[in-house]
PDB file of C-alpha atoms in Angstrom:
ATOM      1  CA  UNK A   1      49.199 178.392  70.352  1.00  0.00           C
ATOM      2  CA  UNK A   2      49.960 174.917  69.603  1.00  0.00           C
ATOM      3  CA  UNK A   3      48.059 173.286  66.606  1.00  0.00           C
ATOM      4  CA  UNK A   4      45.691 171.457  68.897  1.00  0.00           C
ATOM      5  CA  UNK A   5      44.762 174.494  70.722  1.00  0.00           C
ATOM      6  CA  UNK A   6      45.890 172.972  74.198  1.00  0.00           C
ATOM      7  CA  UNK A   7      49.128 174.919  74.954  1.00  0.00           C
ATOM      8  CA  UNK A   8      50.056 178.495  74.733  1.00  0.00           C
ATOM      9  CA  UNK A   9      53.643 180.124  74.686  1.00  0.00           C
ATOM     10  CA  UNK A  10      54.091 183.510  75.993  1.00  0.00           C
ATOM     11  CA  UNK A  11      57.047 185.700  75.741  1.00  0.00           C
ATOM     12  CA  UNK A  12      58.071 187.020  79.324  1.00  0.00           C
ATOM     13  CA  UNK A  13      60.258 189.957  78.233  1.00  0.00           C
ATOM     14  CA  UNK A  14      61.181 190.775  81.772  1.00  0.00           C
ATOM     15  CA  UNK A  15      62.211 187.202  82.966  1.00  0.00           C
ATOM     16  CA  UNK A  16      64.012 186.116  79.792  1.00  0.00           C
ATOM     17  CA  UNK A  17      61.851 183.249  79.371  1.00  0.00           C
ATOM     18  CA  UNK A  18      58.909 181.717  77.423  1.00  0.00           C
ATOM     19  CA  UNK A  19      56.110 180.532  79.640  1.00  0.00           C
ATOM     20  CA  UNK A  20      54.405 177.216  78.775  1.00  0.00           C
ATOM     21  CA  UNK A  21      50.667 177.754  79.619  1.00  0.00           C
ATOM     22  CA  UNK A  22      48.404 174.499  79.738  1.00  0.00           C
ATOM     23  CA  UNK A  23      44.952 175.839  78.503  1.00  0.00           C
ATOM     24  CA  UNK A  24      42.970 172.783  79.805  1.00  0.00           C
ATOM     25  CA  UNK A  25      44.018 173.218  83.444  1.00  0.00           C
ATOM     26  CA  UNK A  26      44.479 177.001  83.105  1.00  0.00           C
ATOM     27  CA  UNK A  27      47.860 176.961  84.589  1.00  0.00           C
ATOM     28  CA  UNK A  28      51.595 177.689  83.738  1.00  0.00           C
ATOM     29  CA  UNK A  29      53.204 174.088  82.982  1.00  0.00           C
ATOM     30  CA  UNK A  30      56.783 175.518  83.207  1.00  0.00           C
ATOM     31  CA  UNK A  31      59.423 178.005  81.658  1.00  0.00           C
ATOM     32  CA  UNK A  32      61.892 177.843  78.687  1.00  0.00           C
ATOM     33  CA  UNK A  33      65.085 179.920  79.091  1.00  0.00           C
ATOM     34  CA  UNK A  34      65.788 181.998  75.791  1.00  0.00           C
ATOM     35  CA  UNK A  35      67.743 185.405  75.322  1.00  0.00           C
ATOM     36  CA  UNK A  36      67.372 188.792  77.004  1.00  0.00           C
ATOM     37  CA  UNK A  37      64.142 190.448  76.417  1.00  0.00           C
ATOM     38  CA  UNK A  38      62.187 187.876  74.195  1.00  0.00           C
ATOM     39  CA  UNK A  39      59.456 189.975  72.305  1.00  0.00           C
ATOM     40  CA  UNK A  40      57.752 187.330  70.147  1.00  0.00           C
ATOM     41  CA  UNK A  41      57.448 183.729  69.955  1.00  0.00           C
ATOM     42  CA  UNK A  42      56.263 181.539  67.077  1.00  0.00           C
ATOM     43  CA  UNK A  43      55.723 177.803  66.815  1.00  0.00           C
ATOM     44  CA  UNK A  44      56.542 176.031  63.450  1.00  0.00           C
ATOM     45  CA  UNK A  45      58.102 172.759  62.819  1.00  0.00           C
ATOM     46  CA  UNK A  46      57.716 171.678  66.443  1.00  0.00           C
ATOM     47  CA  UNK A  47      60.146 174.179  67.368  1.00  0.00           C
ATOM     48  CA  UNK A  48      59.855 177.639  69.126  1.00  0.00           C
ATOM     49  CA  UNK A  49      61.277 180.662  67.270  1.00  0.00           C
ATOM     50  CA  UNK A  50      61.946 183.251  69.702  1.00  0.00           C
ATOM     51  CA  UNK A  51      63.287 186.862  69.066  1.00  0.00           C
ATOM     52  CA  UNK A  52      65.263 188.458  71.838  1.00  0.00           C
ATOM     53  CA  UNK A  53      65.194 192.242  71.554  1.00  0.00           C
ATOM     54  CA  UNK A  54      68.431 192.740  73.505  1.00  0.00           C
ATOM     55  CA  UNK A  55      70.255 189.445  72.698  1.00  0.00           C
ATOM     56  CA  UNK A  56      73.500 189.502  74.544  1.00  0.00           C
ATOM     57  CA  UNK A  57      73.326 192.909  75.598  1.00  0.00           C
ATOM     58  CA  UNK A  58      75.920 195.811  74.615  1.00  0.00           C
ATOM     59  CA  UNK A  59      79.165 195.066  76.241  1.00  0.00           C
ATOM     60  CA  UNK A  60      81.887 197.688  76.843  1.00  0.00           C
ATOM     61  CA  UNK A  61      82.252 200.366  74.184  1.00  0.00           C
ATOM     62  CA  UNK A  62      86.112 200.318  74.042  1.00  0.00           C
ATOM     63  CA  UNK A  63      86.134 199.688  70.250  1.00  0.00           C
ATOM     64  CA  UNK A  64      87.696 202.052  67.647  1.00  0.00           C
ATOM     65  CA  UNK A  65      85.805 205.221  67.962  1.00  0.00           C
ATOM     66  CA  UNK A  66      84.613 204.769  71.374  1.00  0.00           C
ATOM     67  CA  UNK A  67      83.257 208.026  73.076  1.00  0.00           C
ATOM     68  CA  UNK A  68      86.177 210.451  73.908  1.00  0.00           C
ATOM     69  CA  UNK A  69      85.557 214.069  74.157  1.00  0.00           C
ATOM     70  CA  UNK A  70      89.341 214.789  73.335  1.00  0.00           C
ATOM     71  CA  UNK A  71      88.957 213.002  69.904  1.00  0.00           C
ATOM     72  CA  UNK A  72      88.861 215.254  66.873  1.00  0.00           C
ATOM     73  CA  UNK A  73      86.453 212.922  65.066  1.00  0.00           C
ATOM     74  CA  UNK A  74      83.018 211.831  65.986  1.00  0.00           C
ATOM     75  CA  UNK A  75      82.492 208.572  68.028  1.00  0.00           C
ATOM     76  CA  UNK A  76      81.762 205.775  66.132  1.00  0.00           C
ATOM     77  CA  UNK A  77      77.866 204.770  65.624  1.00  0.00           C
ATOM     78  CA  UNK A  78      78.631 201.176  66.697  1.00  0.00           C
ATOM     79  CA  UNK A  79      80.084 202.451  70.108  1.00  0.00           C
ATOM     80  CA  UNK A  80      76.993 204.008  71.302  1.00  0.00           C
ATOM     81  CA  UNK A  81      75.255 201.884  73.985  1.00  0.00           C
ATOM     82  CA  UNK A  82      71.673 202.449  72.302  1.00  0.00           C
ATOM     83  CA  UNK A  83      73.217 201.054  68.935  1.00  0.00           C
ATOM     84  CA  UNK A  84      75.241 198.329  70.366  1.00  0.00           C
ATOM     85  CA  UNK A  85      72.789 195.698  71.027  1.00  0.00           C
ATOM     86  CA  UNK A  86      71.983 193.280  68.319  1.00  0.00           C
ATOM     87  CA  UNK A  87      68.913 191.100  68.713  1.00  0.00           C
ATOM     88  CA  UNK A  88      69.081 187.280  68.496  1.00  0.00           C
ATOM     89  CA  UNK A  89      66.954 184.288  67.755  1.00  0.00           C
ATOM     90  CA  UNK A  90      66.377 181.365  70.038  1.00  0.00           C
ATOM     91  CA  UNK A  91      65.310 178.033  68.258  1.00  0.00           C
ATOM     92  CA  UNK A  92      64.053 175.702  70.833  1.00  0.00           C
ATOM     93  CA  UNK A  93      62.576 172.273  70.105  1.00  0.00           C
ATOM     94  CA  UNK A  94      59.187 171.965  71.946  1.00  0.00           C
ATOM     95  CA  UNK A  95      60.207 170.163  75.239  1.00  0.00           C
ATOM     96  CA  UNK A  96      58.675 167.013  76.655  1.00  0.00           C
ATOM     97  CA  UNK A  97      57.202 167.195  80.060  1.00  0.00           C
ATOM     98  CA  UNK A  98      60.577 165.899  81.803  1.00  0.00           C
ATOM     99  CA  UNK A  99      62.597 168.397  79.473  1.00  0.00           C
ATOM    100  CA  UNK A 100      60.301 171.271  80.771  1.00  0.00           C
ATOM    101  CA  UNK A 101      61.018 170.464  84.254  1.00  0.00           C
ATOM    102  CA  UNK A 102      64.607 170.763  83.713  1.00  0.00           C
ATOM    103  CA  UNK A 103      64.311 173.865  81.741  1.00  0.00           C
ATOM    104  CA  UNK A 104      62.040 175.574  84.431  1.00  0.00           C
ATOM    105  CA  UNK A 105      64.775 174.897  86.965  1.00  0.00           C
ATOM    106  CA  UNK A 106      67.321 176.704  84.682  1.00  0.00           C
ATOM    107  CA  UNK A 107      64.991 179.766  84.282  1.00  0.00           C
ATOM    108  CA  UNK A 108      64.857 179.726  88.318  1.00  0.00           C
ATOM    109  CA  UNK A 109      68.474 179.563  88.500  1.00  0.00           C
ATOM    110  CA  UNK A 110      69.070 182.250  86.069  1.00  0.00           C
ATOM    111  CA  UNK A 111      66.656 184.852  87.617  1.00  0.00           C
ATOM    112  CA  UNK A 112      67.431 183.839  90.925  1.00  0.00           C
ATOM    113  CA  UNK A 113      63.643 183.206  91.683  1.00  0.00           C
ATOM    114  CA  UNK A 114      62.118 180.566  94.054  1.00  0.00           C
ATOM    115  CA  UNK A 115      59.299 178.132  92.745  1.00  0.00           C
ATOM    116  CA  UNK A 116      56.893 180.930  93.580  1.00  0.00           C
ATOM    117  CA  UNK A 117      58.432 183.637  91.491  1.00  0.00           C
ATOM    118  CA  UNK A 118      59.746 185.387  94.311  1.00  0.00           C
ATOM    119  CA  UNK A 119      63.417 186.841  94.257  1.00  0.00           C
ATOM    120  CA  UNK A 120      65.750 184.735  96.200  1.00  0.00           C
ATOM    121  CA  UNK A 121      67.438 186.691  98.988  1.00  0.00           C
ATOM    122  CA  UNK A 122      70.588 185.852 100.913  1.00  0.00           C
ATOM    123  CA  UNK A 123      70.036 184.467 104.560  1.00  0.00           C
ATOM    124  CA  UNK A 124      72.299 185.254 107.432  1.00  0.00           C
ATOM    125  CA  UNK A 125      72.480 187.459 110.342  1.00  0.00           C
ATOM    126  CA  UNK A 126      75.272 189.584 109.145  1.00  0.00           C
ATOM    127  CA  UNK A 127      73.381 191.900 106.843  1.00  0.00           C
ATOM    128  CA  UNK A 128      71.851 195.078 107.772  1.00  0.00           C
ATOM    129  CA  UNK A 129      69.049 195.008 104.928  1.00  0.00           C
ATOM    130  CA  UNK A 130      65.989 193.747 106.535  1.00  0.00           C
ATOM    131  CA  UNK A 131      64.641 190.343 105.005  1.00  0.00           C
ATOM    132  CA  UNK A 132      61.288 190.326 106.634  1.00  0.00           C
ATOM    133  CA  UNK A 133      58.597 192.926 107.662  1.00  0.00           C
ATOM    134  CA  UNK A 134      59.381 194.004 111.083  1.00  0.00           C
ATOM    135  CA  UNK A 135      62.868 192.853 111.285  1.00  0.00           C
ATOM    136  CA  UNK A 136      65.074 195.669 112.862  1.00  0.00           C
ATOM    137  CA  UNK A 137      67.879 197.359 110.950  1.00  0.00           C
ATOM    138  CA  UNK A 138      70.343 200.054 112.084  1.00  0.00           C
ATOM    139  CA  UNK A 139      69.539 202.035 108.875  1.00  0.00           C
ATOM    140  CA  UNK A 140      67.515 205.138 109.685  1.00  0.00           C
ATOM    141  CA  UNK A 141      68.032 207.382 106.589  1.00  0.00           C
ATOM    142  CA  UNK A 142      68.639 206.411 102.953  1.00  0.00           C
ATOM    143  CA  UNK A 143      70.372 209.051 100.464  1.00  0.00           C
ATOM    144  CA  UNK A 144      69.552 208.225  96.926  1.00  0.00           C
ATOM    145  CA  UNK A 145      71.510 210.051  94.489  1.00  0.00           C
ATOM    146  CA  UNK A 146      70.451 209.803  90.722  1.00  0.00           C
ATOM    147  CA  UNK A 147      72.893 210.115  88.063  1.00  0.00           C
ATOM    148  CA  UNK A 148      72.774 208.812  84.366  1.00  0.00           C
ATOM    149  CA  UNK A 149      74.388 208.354  81.050  1.00  0.00           C
ATOM    150  CA  UNK A 150      77.947 207.345  82.286  1.00  0.00           C
ATOM    151  CA  UNK A 151      79.534 204.092  82.610  1.00  0.00           C
ATOM    152  CA  UNK A 152      81.612 203.188  85.791  1.00  0.00           C
ATOM    153  CA  UNK A 153      85.072 203.277  83.868  1.00  0.00           C
ATOM    154  CA  UNK A 154      84.220 206.566  82.314  1.00  0.00           C
ATOM    155  CA  UNK A 155      83.889 208.226  85.841  1.00  0.00           C
ATOM    156  CA  UNK A 156      85.779 205.867  88.005  1.00  0.00           C
ATOM    157  CA  UNK A 157      87.996 203.670  85.791  1.00  0.00           C
ATOM    158  CA  UNK A 158      91.202 205.307  87.101  1.00  0.00           C
ATOM    159  CA  UNK A 159      90.236 205.541  90.804  1.00  0.00           C
ATOM    160  CA  UNK A 160      92.954 203.330  91.778  1.00  0.00           C
ATOM    161  CA  UNK A 161      90.579 200.817  93.387  1.00  0.00           C
ATOM    162  CA  UNK A 162      87.923 198.371  92.167  1.00  0.00           C
ATOM    163  CA  UNK A 163      88.052 196.772  88.745  1.00  0.00           C
ATOM    164  CA  UNK A 164      88.326 199.698  86.513  1.00  0.00           C
ATOM    165  CA  UNK A 165      89.754 200.519  83.110  1.00  0.00           C
ATOM    166  CA  UNK A 166      91.737 203.752  83.311  1.00  0.00           C
ATOM    167  CA  UNK A 167      92.059 204.175  79.425  1.00  0.00           C
ATOM    168  CA  UNK A 168      88.433 204.632  79.237  1.00  0.00           C
ATOM    169  CA  UNK A 169      88.083 207.339  81.895  1.00  0.00           C
ATOM    170  CA  UNK A 170      86.787 210.663  80.803  1.00  0.00           C
ATOM    171  CA  UNK A 171      85.933 212.491  83.913  1.00  0.00           C
ATOM    172  CA  UNK A 172      88.495 212.783  86.887  1.00  0.00           C
ATOM    173  CA  UNK A 173      88.899 214.624  90.237  1.00  0.00           C
ATOM    174  CA  UNK A 174      88.509 218.093  88.166  1.00  0.00           C
ATOM    175  CA  UNK A 175      85.152 217.161  86.714  1.00  0.00           C
ATOM    176  CA  UNK A 176      83.635 214.485  88.856  1.00  0.00           C
ATOM    177  CA  UNK A 177      84.867 215.229  92.342  1.00  0.00           C
ATOM    178  CA  UNK A 178      81.669 214.458  94.198  1.00  0.00           C
ATOM    179  CA  UNK A 179      81.127 211.133  92.592  1.00  0.00           C
ATOM    180  CA  UNK A 180      84.698 210.340  93.209  1.00  0.00           C
ATOM    181  CA  UNK A 181      84.678 211.359  96.726  1.00  0.00           C
ATOM    182  CA  UNK A 182      81.822 209.150  97.569  1.00  0.00           C
ATOM    183  CA  UNK A 183      83.363 206.041  96.092  1.00  0.00           C
ATOM    184  CA  UNK A 184      86.469 206.697  97.995  1.00  0.00           C
ATOM    185  CA  UNK A 185      84.903 207.593 101.406  1.00  0.00           C
ATOM    186  CA  UNK A 186      82.092 204.867 101.315  1.00  0.00           C
ATOM    187  CA  UNK A 187      82.079 202.166  98.694  1.00  0.00           C
ATOM    188  CA  UNK A 188      83.101 201.302  95.100  1.00  0.00           C
ATOM    189  CA  UNK A 189      80.220 199.369  93.247  1.00  0.00           C
ATOM    190  CA  UNK A 190      82.621 198.199  90.395  1.00  0.00           C
ATOM    191  CA  UNK A 191      80.187 195.485  89.482  1.00  0.00           C
ATOM    192  CA  UNK A 192      76.879 196.994  89.662  1.00  0.00           C
ATOM    193  CA  UNK A 193      74.827 196.410  86.402  1.00  0.00           C
ATOM    194  CA  UNK A 194      71.943 198.298  84.881  1.00  0.00           C
ATOM    195  CA  UNK A 195      68.883 197.148  83.172  1.00  0.00           C
ATOM    196  CA  UNK A 196      68.874 200.284  81.101  1.00  0.00           C
ATOM    197  CA  UNK A 197      71.060 201.693  78.378  1.00  0.00           C
ATOM    198  CA  UNK A 198      69.928 205.229  77.795  1.00  0.00           C
ATOM    199  CA  UNK A 199      67.842 207.693  79.565  1.00  0.00           C
ATOM    200  CA  UNK A 200      64.356 206.753  78.359  1.00  0.00           C
ATOM    201  CA  UNK A 201      64.342 203.492  80.074  1.00  0.00           C
ATOM    202  CA  UNK A 202      66.681 204.561  82.700  1.00  0.00           C
ATOM    203  CA  UNK A 203      64.431 206.925  84.376  1.00  0.00           C
ATOM    204  CA  UNK A 204      61.729 204.140  84.858  1.00  0.00           C
ATOM    205  CA  UNK A 205      64.261 201.987  86.554  1.00  0.00           C
ATOM    206  CA  UNK A 206      65.385 204.383  88.921  1.00  0.00           C
ATOM    207  CA  UNK A 207      61.887 205.892  89.742  1.00  0.00           C
ATOM    208  CA  UNK A 208      59.708 202.629  89.419  1.00  0.00           C
ATOM    209  CA  UNK A 209      61.984 199.602  89.560  1.00  0.00           C
ATOM    210  CA  UNK A 210      60.847 198.463  86.142  1.00  0.00           C
ATOM    211  CA  UNK A 211      60.425 199.710  82.587  1.00  0.00           C
ATOM    212  CA  UNK A 212      57.162 198.427  81.105  1.00  0.00           C
ATOM    213  CA  UNK A 213      56.974 197.014  77.244  1.00  0.00           C
ATOM    214  CA  UNK A 214      55.618 200.282  75.956  1.00  0.00           C
ATOM    215  CA  UNK A 215      58.827 202.264  77.117  1.00  0.00           C
ATOM    216  CA  UNK A 216      61.149 199.510  75.974  1.00  0.00           C
ATOM    217  CA  UNK A 217      59.555 199.357  72.348  1.00  0.00           C
ATOM    218  CA  UNK A 218      58.991 203.085  72.130  1.00  0.00           C
ATOM    219  CA  UNK A 219      62.422 204.289  73.042  1.00  0.00           C
ATOM    220  CA  UNK A 220      64.502 202.704  69.880  1.00  0.00           C
ATOM    221  CA  UNK A 221      62.064 204.220  67.494  1.00  0.00           C
ATOM    222  CA  UNK A 222      62.431 207.655  69.601  1.00  0.00           C
ATOM    223  CA  UNK A 223      65.968 207.721  69.558  1.00  0.00           C
ATOM    224  CA  UNK A 224      66.438 206.937  65.811  1.00  0.00           C
ATOM    225  CA  UNK A 225      63.902 209.620  64.922  1.00  0.00           C
ATOM    226  CA  UNK A 226      61.117 207.205  63.574  1.00  0.00           C
ATOM    227  CA  UNK A 227      58.011 208.890  65.080  1.00  0.00           C
ATOM    228  CA  UNK A 228      58.200 207.053  68.478  1.00  0.00           C
ATOM    229  CA  UNK A 229      57.069 209.056  71.608  1.00  0.00           C
ATOM    230  CA  UNK A 230      59.723 209.564  74.362  1.00  0.00           C
ATOM    231  CA  UNK A 231      58.300 207.294  77.011  1.00  0.00           C
ATOM    232  CA  UNK A 232      59.670 208.645  80.286  1.00  0.00           C
ATOM    233  CA  UNK A 233      60.281 211.323  82.865  1.00  0.00           C
ATOM    234  CA  UNK A 234      57.976 213.854  84.595  1.00  0.00           C
ATOM    235  CA  UNK A 235      55.022 211.912  85.504  1.00  0.00           C
ATOM    236  CA  UNK A 236      54.540 210.546  81.761  1.00  0.00           C
ATOM    237  CA  UNK A 237      51.664 208.010  82.026  1.00  0.00           C
ATOM    238  CA  UNK A 238      53.612 205.363  80.183  1.00  0.00           C
ATOM    239  CA  UNK A 239      56.306 204.955  82.921  1.00  0.00           C
ATOM    240  CA  UNK A 240      54.315 202.806  85.173  1.00  0.00           C
ATOM    241  CA  UNK A 241      54.810 199.075  85.232  1.00  0.00           C
ATOM    242  CA  UNK A 242      51.785 198.551  87.141  1.00  0.00           C
ATOM    243  CA  UNK A 243      48.158 198.571  86.488  1.00  0.00           C
ATOM    244  CA  UNK A 244      47.845 202.220  87.969  1.00  0.00           C
ATOM    245  CA  UNK A 245      50.775 204.159  86.503  1.00  0.00           C
ATOM    246  CA  UNK A 246      50.453 207.153  88.576  1.00  0.00           C
ATOM    247  CA  UNK A 247      50.991 204.991  91.844  1.00  0.00           C
ATOM    248  CA  UNK A 248      54.053 203.115  90.776  1.00  0.00           C
ATOM    249  CA  UNK A 249      56.995 205.283  91.809  1.00  0.00           C
ATOM    250  CA  UNK A 250      59.298 205.038  94.520  1.00  0.00           C
ATOM    251  CA  UNK A 251      57.875 208.005  96.355  1.00  0.00           C
ATOM    252  CA  UNK A 252      54.230 206.870  96.173  1.00  0.00           C
ATOM    253  CA  UNK A 253      55.369 203.698  98.079  1.00  0.00           C
ATOM    254  CA  UNK A 254      56.944 205.939 100.577  1.00  0.00           C
ATOM    255  CA  UNK A 255      53.877 208.194 100.904  1.00  0.00           C
ATOM    256  CA  UNK A 256      51.470 205.131 101.000  1.00  0.00           C
ATOM    257  CA  UNK A 257      53.645 203.649 103.998  1.00  0.00           C
ATOM    258  CA  UNK A 258      53.923 206.956 105.786  1.00  0.00           C
ATOM    259  CA  UNK A 259      57.634 207.060 105.450  1.00  0.00           C
ATOM    260  CA  UNK A 260      59.045 210.621 105.570  1.00  0.00           C
ATOM    261  CA  UNK A 261      61.219 212.032 102.363  1.00  0.00           C
ATOM    262  CA  UNK A 262      62.632 215.113 100.946  1.00  0.00           C
ATOM    263  CA  UNK A 263      63.342 215.700  97.206  1.00  0.00           C
ATOM    264  CA  UNK A 264      66.352 218.056  96.157  1.00  0.00           C
ATOM    265  CA  UNK A 265      66.132 218.832  92.383  1.00  0.00           C
ATOM    266  CA  UNK A 266      64.662 215.551  91.122  1.00  0.00           C
ATOM    267  CA  UNK A 267      61.931 215.714  88.594  1.00  0.00           C
ATOM    268  CA  UNK A 268      61.605 219.649  88.757  1.00  0.00           C
ATOM    269  CA  UNK A 269      60.574 221.613  85.788  1.00  0.00           C
ATOM    270  CA  UNK A 270      63.192 223.384  83.703  1.00  0.00           C
ATOM    271  CA  UNK A 271      62.707 227.059  83.802  1.00  0.00           C
ATOM    272  CA  UNK A 272      64.293 229.071  81.152  1.00  0.00           C
ATOM    273  CA  UNK A 273      64.228 232.359  83.052  1.00  0.00           C
ATOM    274  CA  UNK A 274      65.301 231.224  86.525  1.00  0.00           C
ATOM    275  CA  UNK A 275      66.098 227.921  88.020  1.00  0.00           C
ATOM    276  CA  UNK A 276      64.293 228.940  91.274  1.00  0.00           C
ATOM    277  CA  UNK A 277      61.936 228.329  92.759  1.00  0.00           C
ATOM    278  CA  UNK A 278      62.192 224.398  91.902  1.00  0.00           C
ATOM    279  CA  UNK A 279      58.727 222.950  91.256  1.00  0.00           C
ATOM    280  CA  UNK A 280      57.367 219.642  89.991  1.00  0.00           C
ATOM    281  CA  UNK A 281      53.926 218.821  88.770  1.00  0.00           C
ATOM    282  CA  UNK A 282      53.750 215.310  90.564  1.00  0.00           C
ATOM    283  CA  UNK A 283      51.272 215.657  93.137  1.00  0.00           C
ATOM    284  CA  UNK A 284      52.870 213.430  95.742  1.00  0.00           C
ATOM    285  CA  UNK A 285      56.465 214.518  95.067  1.00  0.00           C
ATOM    286  CA  UNK A 286      55.397 218.270  95.080  1.00  0.00           C
ATOM    287  CA  UNK A 287      55.079 218.975  98.872  1.00  0.00           C
ATOM    288  CA  UNK A 288      58.404 217.117  99.520  1.00  0.00           C
ATOM    289  CA  UNK A 289      60.518 219.128  96.861  1.00  0.00           C
ATOM    290  CA  UNK A 290      62.779 221.782  98.126  1.00  0.00           C
ATOM    291  CA  UNK A 291      61.919 224.891  96.432  1.00  0.00           C
ATOM    292  CA  UNK A 292      65.605 226.563  96.853  1.00  0.00           C
ATOM    293  CA  UNK A 293      67.358 223.669  95.207  1.00  0.00           C
ATOM    294  CA  UNK A 294      67.468 223.852  91.553  1.00  0.00           C
ATOM    295  CA  UNK A 295      67.220 220.897  89.283  1.00  0.00           C
ATOM    296  CA  UNK A 296      69.315 219.920  86.307  1.00  0.00           C
ATOM    297  CA  UNK A 297      70.575 223.057  84.950  1.00  0.00           C
ATOM    298  CA  UNK A 298      74.111 223.270  83.260  1.00  0.00           C
ATOM    299  CA  UNK A 299      74.262 226.936  84.009  1.00  0.00           C
ATOM    300  CA  UNK A 300      74.351 226.142  87.911  1.00  0.00           C
ATOM    301  CA  UNK A 301      77.132 224.404  89.605  1.00  0.00           C
ATOM    302  CA  UNK A 302      76.363 221.413  91.586  1.00  0.00           C
ATOM    303  CA  UNK A 303      78.648 222.194  94.254  1.00  0.00           C
ATOM    304  CA  UNK A 304      79.295 225.727  95.979  1.00  0.00           C
ATOM    305  CA  UNK A 305      82.835 227.115  95.243  1.00  0.00           C
ATOM    306  CA  UNK A 306      83.565 225.046  92.267  1.00  0.00           C
ATOM    307  CA  UNK A 307      82.726 227.657  89.431  1.00  0.00           C
ATOM    308  CA  UNK A 308      80.558 230.798  88.918  1.00  0.00           C
ATOM    309  CA  UNK A 309      76.962 230.304  88.018  1.00  0.00           C
ATOM    310  CA  UNK A 310      76.239 231.249  84.311  1.00  0.00           C
ATOM    311  CA  UNK A 311      73.191 232.771  85.126  1.00  0.00           C
ATOM    312  CA  UNK A 312      71.007 234.392  87.938  1.00  0.00           C
ATOM    313  CA  UNK A 313      69.069 232.582  90.311  1.00  0.00           C
ATOM    314  CA  UNK A 314      71.031 229.476  91.004  1.00  0.00           C
ATOM    315  CA  UNK A 315      70.607 229.916  95.008  1.00  0.00           C
ATOM    316  CA  UNK A 316      72.837 230.625  97.845  1.00  0.00           C
ATOM    317  CA  UNK A 317      73.421 226.997  98.165  1.00  0.00           C
ATOM    318  CA  UNK A 318      75.205 226.745  94.676  1.00  0.00           C
ATOM    319  CA  UNK A 319      77.411 230.007  95.087  1.00  0.00           C
ATOM    320  CA  UNK A 320      80.416 230.339  97.038  1.00  0.00           C
ATOM    321  CA  UNK A 321      79.288 232.844  99.736  1.00  0.00           C
TER     322      UNK A 321
END
């Protein structure tokens, strides 16, 4: 808060800016662009000192000791995505009214927001994605495949199409046949960027389209064994970005809008004795979950006919019969 008590500066982590709030008028006067994921702001010497938790991001992990299962040594610690993100400090002079208008315009441009805070969407008639409620679309079904923990280059770098680096490829046609076949047959998303670095916040993004501040601040402590809780997965109440965390997942929105859906292996409980039947504790996801499709289990192949299951009960869909 300013010394005269008239202005409040708020770090907007998800929007990468600091909001300037006029307390006399009870309204946001503007926004100041800072670094990635600002976590705190202090006003001193007519300047805003803002810590940015993610700084400039991780970047490619292609330096000495990068992850390589064929290397005899361990991967370097500074080549792990979770430890490659040094925070930064933004020092911004308190802006005048004219300067704040320009800074606010920069925030809008950076985030692709309009003046009301809504995400700008492309215009035109060539897109199959509806731009308004009720607009027709040829899309009838959506298949949502969730994968994790690998970069584009590690799986698709040597695909022969797209902007890839073959030297970083770890999984070829022999070990990632499904993913690579999908990329060849349909589309190759070689410039798709994620807001999550690791599983703990990645699960939140793929299931709820956001990751709240609790999860973002807990995972570093958890991953570094400093008593932090694991803030994600399997209906953990911390996952929700909304007021009601239990109603923040994609399947909650589908159910609320009477959109039919089926679940195959996602968010199912791990069973040490048998992979089947597949069950989930989520009350909305459970009725749509196929009990004959096991979830994550390294003892069961993802595709029939690829290799023999390492335990009983993987199901007929996973065995070459």
